[in-house]
XYZ file of N, CA, C and O in Angstrom:
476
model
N 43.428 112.374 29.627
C 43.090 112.599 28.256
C 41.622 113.003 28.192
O 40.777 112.603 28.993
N 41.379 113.865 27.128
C 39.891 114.636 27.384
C 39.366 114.272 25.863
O 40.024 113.832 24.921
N 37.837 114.630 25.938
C 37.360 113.886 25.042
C 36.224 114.753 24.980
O 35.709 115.372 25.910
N 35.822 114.718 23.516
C 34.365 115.404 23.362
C 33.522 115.198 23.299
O 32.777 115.898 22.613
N 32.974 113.875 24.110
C 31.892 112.628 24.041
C 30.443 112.976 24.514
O 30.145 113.077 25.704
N 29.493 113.165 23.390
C 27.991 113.541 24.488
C 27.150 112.141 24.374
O 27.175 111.416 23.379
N 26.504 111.922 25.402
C 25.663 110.463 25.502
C 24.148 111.383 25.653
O 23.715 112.268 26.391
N 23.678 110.606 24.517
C 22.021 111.069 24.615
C 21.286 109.836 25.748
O 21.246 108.626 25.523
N 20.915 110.321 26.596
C 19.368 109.407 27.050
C 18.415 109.629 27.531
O 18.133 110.406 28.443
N 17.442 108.510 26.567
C 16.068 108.975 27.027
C 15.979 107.295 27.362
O 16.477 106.238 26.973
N 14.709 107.950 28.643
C 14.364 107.439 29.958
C 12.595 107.886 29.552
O 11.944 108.890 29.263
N 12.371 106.276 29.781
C 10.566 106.157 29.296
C 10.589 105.158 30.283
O 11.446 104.278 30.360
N 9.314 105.360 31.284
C 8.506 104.587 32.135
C 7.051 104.613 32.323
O 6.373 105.598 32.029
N 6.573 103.534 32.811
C 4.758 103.797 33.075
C 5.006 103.429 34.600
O 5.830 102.598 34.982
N 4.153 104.190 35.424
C 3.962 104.129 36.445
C 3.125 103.134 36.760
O 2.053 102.959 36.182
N 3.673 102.237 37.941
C 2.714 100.765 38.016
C 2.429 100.635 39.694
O 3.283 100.791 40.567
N 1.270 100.370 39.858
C 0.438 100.386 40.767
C 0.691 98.662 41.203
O 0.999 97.690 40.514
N 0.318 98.867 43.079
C 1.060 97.232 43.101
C -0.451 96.374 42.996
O -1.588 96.840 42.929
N -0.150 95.436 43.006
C -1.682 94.555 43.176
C -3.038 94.764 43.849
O -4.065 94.632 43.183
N -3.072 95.035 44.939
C -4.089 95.844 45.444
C -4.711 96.773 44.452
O -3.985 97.497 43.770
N -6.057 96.796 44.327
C -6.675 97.893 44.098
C -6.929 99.380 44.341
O -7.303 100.360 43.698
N -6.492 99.030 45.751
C -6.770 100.764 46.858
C -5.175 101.207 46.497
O -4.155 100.542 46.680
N -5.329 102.676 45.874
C -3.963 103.318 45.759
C -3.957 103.709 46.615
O -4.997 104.168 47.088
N -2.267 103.757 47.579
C -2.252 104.218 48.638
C -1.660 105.895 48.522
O -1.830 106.719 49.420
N -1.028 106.144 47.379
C -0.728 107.511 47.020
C -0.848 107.801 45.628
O -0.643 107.073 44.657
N -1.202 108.939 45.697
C -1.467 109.176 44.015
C 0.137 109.899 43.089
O 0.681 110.990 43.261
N 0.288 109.436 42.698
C 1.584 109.904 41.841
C 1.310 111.286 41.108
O 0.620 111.418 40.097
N 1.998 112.331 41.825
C 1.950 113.754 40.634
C 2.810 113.832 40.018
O 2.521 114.169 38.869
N 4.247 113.619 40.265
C 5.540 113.228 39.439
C 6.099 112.634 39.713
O 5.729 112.033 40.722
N 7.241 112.298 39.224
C 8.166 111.329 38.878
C 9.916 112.177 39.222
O 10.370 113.013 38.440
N 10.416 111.882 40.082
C 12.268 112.575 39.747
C 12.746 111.892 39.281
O 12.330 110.734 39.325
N 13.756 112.187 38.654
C 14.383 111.177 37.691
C 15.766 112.210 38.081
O 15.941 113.427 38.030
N 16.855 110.726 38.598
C 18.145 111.213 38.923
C 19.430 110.612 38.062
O 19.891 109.518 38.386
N 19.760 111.049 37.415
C 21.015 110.647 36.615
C 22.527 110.760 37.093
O 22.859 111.939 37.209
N 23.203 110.150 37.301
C 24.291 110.266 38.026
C 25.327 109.544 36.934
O 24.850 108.770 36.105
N 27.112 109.890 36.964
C 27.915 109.162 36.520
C 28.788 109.374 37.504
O 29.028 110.179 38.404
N 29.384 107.880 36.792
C 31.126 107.841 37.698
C 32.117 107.302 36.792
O 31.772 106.586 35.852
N 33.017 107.523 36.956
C 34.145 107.124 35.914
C 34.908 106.625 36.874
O 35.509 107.009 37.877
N 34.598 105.130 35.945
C 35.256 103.358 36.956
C 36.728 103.020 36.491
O 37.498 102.374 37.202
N 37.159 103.654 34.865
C 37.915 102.864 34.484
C 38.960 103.962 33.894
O 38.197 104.661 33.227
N 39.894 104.369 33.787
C 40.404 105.782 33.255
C 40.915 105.091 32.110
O 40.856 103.895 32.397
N 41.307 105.206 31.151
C 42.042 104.756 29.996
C 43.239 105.492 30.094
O 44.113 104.858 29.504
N 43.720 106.631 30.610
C 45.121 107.159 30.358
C 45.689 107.029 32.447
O 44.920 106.806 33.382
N 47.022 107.238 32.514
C 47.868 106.780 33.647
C 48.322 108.112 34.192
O 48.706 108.157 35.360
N 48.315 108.768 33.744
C 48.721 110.348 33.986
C 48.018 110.473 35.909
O 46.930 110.175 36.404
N 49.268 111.040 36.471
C 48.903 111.086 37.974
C 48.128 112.543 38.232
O 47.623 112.837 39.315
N 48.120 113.422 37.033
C 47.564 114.631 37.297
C 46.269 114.162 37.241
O 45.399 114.171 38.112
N 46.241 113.648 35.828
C 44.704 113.249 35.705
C 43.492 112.472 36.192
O 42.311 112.357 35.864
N 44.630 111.804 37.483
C 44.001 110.987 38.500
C 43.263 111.638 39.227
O 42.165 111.347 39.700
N 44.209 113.024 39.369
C 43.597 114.020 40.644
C 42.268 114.529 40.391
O 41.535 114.939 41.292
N 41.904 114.501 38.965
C 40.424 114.984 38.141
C 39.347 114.228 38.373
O 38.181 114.323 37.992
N 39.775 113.647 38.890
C 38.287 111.928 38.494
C 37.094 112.393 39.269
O 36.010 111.902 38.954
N 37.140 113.264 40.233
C 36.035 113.209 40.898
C 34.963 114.707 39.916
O 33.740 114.753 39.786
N 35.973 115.681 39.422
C 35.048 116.549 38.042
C 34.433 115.985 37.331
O 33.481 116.466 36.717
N 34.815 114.879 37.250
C 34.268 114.471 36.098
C 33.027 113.465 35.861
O 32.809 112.780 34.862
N 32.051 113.590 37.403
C 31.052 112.729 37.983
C 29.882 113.993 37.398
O 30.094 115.202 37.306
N 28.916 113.409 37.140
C 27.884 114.311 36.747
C 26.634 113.779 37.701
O 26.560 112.655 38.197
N 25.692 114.832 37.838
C 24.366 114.580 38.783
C 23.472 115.468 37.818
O 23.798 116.546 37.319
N 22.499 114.912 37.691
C 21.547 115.467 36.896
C 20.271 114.771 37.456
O 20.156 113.552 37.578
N 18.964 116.052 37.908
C 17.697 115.693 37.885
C 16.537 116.306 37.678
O 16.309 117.437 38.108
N 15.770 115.667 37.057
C 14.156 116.452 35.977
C 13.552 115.848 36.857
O 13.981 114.844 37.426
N 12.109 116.585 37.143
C 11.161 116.244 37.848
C 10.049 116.105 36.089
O 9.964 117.080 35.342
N 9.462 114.974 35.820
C 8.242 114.889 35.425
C 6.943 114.673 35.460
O 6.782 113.729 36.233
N 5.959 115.017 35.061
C 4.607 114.813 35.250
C 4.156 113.478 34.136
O 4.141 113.423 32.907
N 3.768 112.347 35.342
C 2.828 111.292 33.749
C 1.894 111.836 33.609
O 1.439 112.619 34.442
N 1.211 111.480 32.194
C 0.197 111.542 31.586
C 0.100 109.934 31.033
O 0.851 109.218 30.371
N -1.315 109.745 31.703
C -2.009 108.377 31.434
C -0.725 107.142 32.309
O -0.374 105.995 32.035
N -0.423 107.914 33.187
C 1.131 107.100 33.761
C 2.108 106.839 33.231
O 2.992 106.251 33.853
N 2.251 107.166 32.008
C 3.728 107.312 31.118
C 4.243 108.590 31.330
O 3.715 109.691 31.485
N 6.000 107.987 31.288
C 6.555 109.631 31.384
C 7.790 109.351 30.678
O 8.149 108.238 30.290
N 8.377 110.382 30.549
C 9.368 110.523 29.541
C 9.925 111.629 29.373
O 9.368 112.683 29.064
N 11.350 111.401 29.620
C 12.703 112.658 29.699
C 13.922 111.889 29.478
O 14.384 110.765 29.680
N 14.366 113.522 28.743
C 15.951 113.098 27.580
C 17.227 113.796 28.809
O 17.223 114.803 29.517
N 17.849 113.099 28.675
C 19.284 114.342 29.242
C 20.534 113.914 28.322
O 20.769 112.840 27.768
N 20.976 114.653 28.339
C 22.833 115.014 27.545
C 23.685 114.869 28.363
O 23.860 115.669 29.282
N 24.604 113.471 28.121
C 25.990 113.960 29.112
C 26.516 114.153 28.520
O 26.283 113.747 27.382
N 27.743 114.982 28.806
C 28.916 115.174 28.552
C 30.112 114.726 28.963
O 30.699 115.403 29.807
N 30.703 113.558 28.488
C 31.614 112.438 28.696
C 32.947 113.189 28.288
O 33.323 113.450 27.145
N 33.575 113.477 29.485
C 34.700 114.392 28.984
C 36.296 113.350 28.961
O 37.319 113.770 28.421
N 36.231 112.347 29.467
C 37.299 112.186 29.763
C 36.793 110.291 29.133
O 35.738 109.658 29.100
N 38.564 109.947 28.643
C 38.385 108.749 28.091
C 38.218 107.524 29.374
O 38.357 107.782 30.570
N 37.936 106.347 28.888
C 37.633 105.402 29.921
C 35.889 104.876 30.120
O 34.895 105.442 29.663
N 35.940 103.883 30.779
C 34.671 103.416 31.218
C 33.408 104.280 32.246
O 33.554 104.331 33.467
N 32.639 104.685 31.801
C 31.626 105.120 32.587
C 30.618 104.358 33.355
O 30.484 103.175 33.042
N 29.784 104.901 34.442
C 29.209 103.839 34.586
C 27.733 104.934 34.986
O 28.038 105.987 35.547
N 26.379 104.725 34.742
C 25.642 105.266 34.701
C 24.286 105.302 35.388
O 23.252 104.903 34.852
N 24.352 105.723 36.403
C 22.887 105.487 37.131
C 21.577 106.112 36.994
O 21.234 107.293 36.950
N 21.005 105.134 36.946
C 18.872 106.454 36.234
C 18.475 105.881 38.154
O 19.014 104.861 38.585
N 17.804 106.463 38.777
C 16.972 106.616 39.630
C 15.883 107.185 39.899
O 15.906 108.414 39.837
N 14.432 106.437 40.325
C 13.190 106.921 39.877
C 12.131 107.287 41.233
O 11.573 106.394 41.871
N 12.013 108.384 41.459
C 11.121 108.223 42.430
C 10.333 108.848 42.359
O 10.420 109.744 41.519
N 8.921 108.737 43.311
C 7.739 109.421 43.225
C 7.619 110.337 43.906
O 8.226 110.304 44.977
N 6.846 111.454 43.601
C 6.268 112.867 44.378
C 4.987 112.478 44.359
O 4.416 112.288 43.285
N 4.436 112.327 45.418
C 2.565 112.392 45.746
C 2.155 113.365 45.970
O 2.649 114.223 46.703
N 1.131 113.408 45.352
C 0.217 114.753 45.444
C 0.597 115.606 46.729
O 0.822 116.785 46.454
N 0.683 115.371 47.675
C 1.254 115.908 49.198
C 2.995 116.954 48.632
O 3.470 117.855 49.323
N 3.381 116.647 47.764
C 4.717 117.313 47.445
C 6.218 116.061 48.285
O 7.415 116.341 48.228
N 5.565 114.605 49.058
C 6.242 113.675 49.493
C 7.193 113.474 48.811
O 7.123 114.071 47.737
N 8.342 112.712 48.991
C 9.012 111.977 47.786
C 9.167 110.348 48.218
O 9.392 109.946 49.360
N 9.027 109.690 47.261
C 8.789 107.930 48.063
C 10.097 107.222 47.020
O 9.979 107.093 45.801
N 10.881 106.965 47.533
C 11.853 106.555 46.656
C 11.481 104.669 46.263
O 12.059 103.676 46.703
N 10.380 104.759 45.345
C 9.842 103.209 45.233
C 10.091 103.013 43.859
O 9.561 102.098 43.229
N 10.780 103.733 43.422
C 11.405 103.528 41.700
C 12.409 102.367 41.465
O 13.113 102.034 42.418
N 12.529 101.761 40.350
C 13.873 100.938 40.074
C 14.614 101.985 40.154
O 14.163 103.127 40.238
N 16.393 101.545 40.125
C 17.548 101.832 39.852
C 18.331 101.246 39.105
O 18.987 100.265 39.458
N 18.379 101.880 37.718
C 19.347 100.934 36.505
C 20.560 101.228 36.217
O 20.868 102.417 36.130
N 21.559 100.171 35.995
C 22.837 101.091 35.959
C 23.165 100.526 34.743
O 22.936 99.340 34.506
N 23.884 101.565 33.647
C 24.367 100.866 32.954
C 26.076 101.505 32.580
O 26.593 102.349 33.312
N 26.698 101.012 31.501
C 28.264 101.313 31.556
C 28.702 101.826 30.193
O 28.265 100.968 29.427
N 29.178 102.534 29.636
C 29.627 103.237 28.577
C 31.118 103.502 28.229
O 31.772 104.068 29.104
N 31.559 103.267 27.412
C 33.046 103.452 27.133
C 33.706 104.629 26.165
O 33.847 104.383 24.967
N 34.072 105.800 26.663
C 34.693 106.808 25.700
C 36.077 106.473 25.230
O 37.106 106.375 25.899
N 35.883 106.311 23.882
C 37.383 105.741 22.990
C 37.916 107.369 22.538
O 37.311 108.440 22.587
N 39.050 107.095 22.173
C 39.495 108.711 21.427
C 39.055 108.251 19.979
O 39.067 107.104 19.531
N 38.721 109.245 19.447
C 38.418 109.198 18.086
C 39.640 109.636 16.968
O 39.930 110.805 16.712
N 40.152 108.688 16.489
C 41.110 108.645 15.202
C 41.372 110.261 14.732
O 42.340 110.944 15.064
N 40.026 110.755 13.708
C 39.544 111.286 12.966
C 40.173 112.383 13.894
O 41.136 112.713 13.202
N 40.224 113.008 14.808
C 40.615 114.047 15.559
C 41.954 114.167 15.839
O 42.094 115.039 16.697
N 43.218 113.587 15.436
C 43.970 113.722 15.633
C 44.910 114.470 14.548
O 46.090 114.703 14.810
């Protein structure tokens, strides 16, 4: 079963330096990786089983902080009914063009219902 579901998110962080005083790399950006998976299908259909893996999204913005805050929106597009589950992943680019994967990883879970009104 398909669905016309868009999920807005915005993703705000400050870049935090560990205890030490001496930075050991200087932060020029930030990647920011968005990923889904669809955990839970709501419909039984064996065709639609065969779909599950279309329907994973990867999405990633590279940003620049200013004053160590940063901040970026993305749009999914939740096509199919059932439980989502949603990963943000954060890592750093140092001035060098490096990437240091020293970011949290948050996951969170979303549920596409069919909507009444559309039928």
């Amino acid at each position: 079963t398909t669905s016309n579901s868009n999920f807005a998110l915005k993703i705000e962080g400050v870049v935090v330096y560990g205890q030490s005083r001496k930075v050991l790399r200087k932060v020029s950006k930030v990647l920011l990786t968005v990923t889904t998976c669809l955990v839970n299908k709501t419909s039984n259909s064996n065709q639609d089983l065969l779909k599950l893996s279309d329907n994973n999204i990867s999405l990633q913005s590279l940003v620049t902080p200013h004053n160590d805050y940063f901040q970026e929106q993305f749009l999914l597009s939740l096509t199919t009914l059932g439980v989502h589950n949603i990963n943000v992943e954060a890592s750093i680019i140092d001035k060098n063009e490096a990437q240091w994967k020293t970011g949290p990883i948050v996951s969170i879970s979303t549920k596409v219902i069919e909507d009444p009104t559309t039928k």
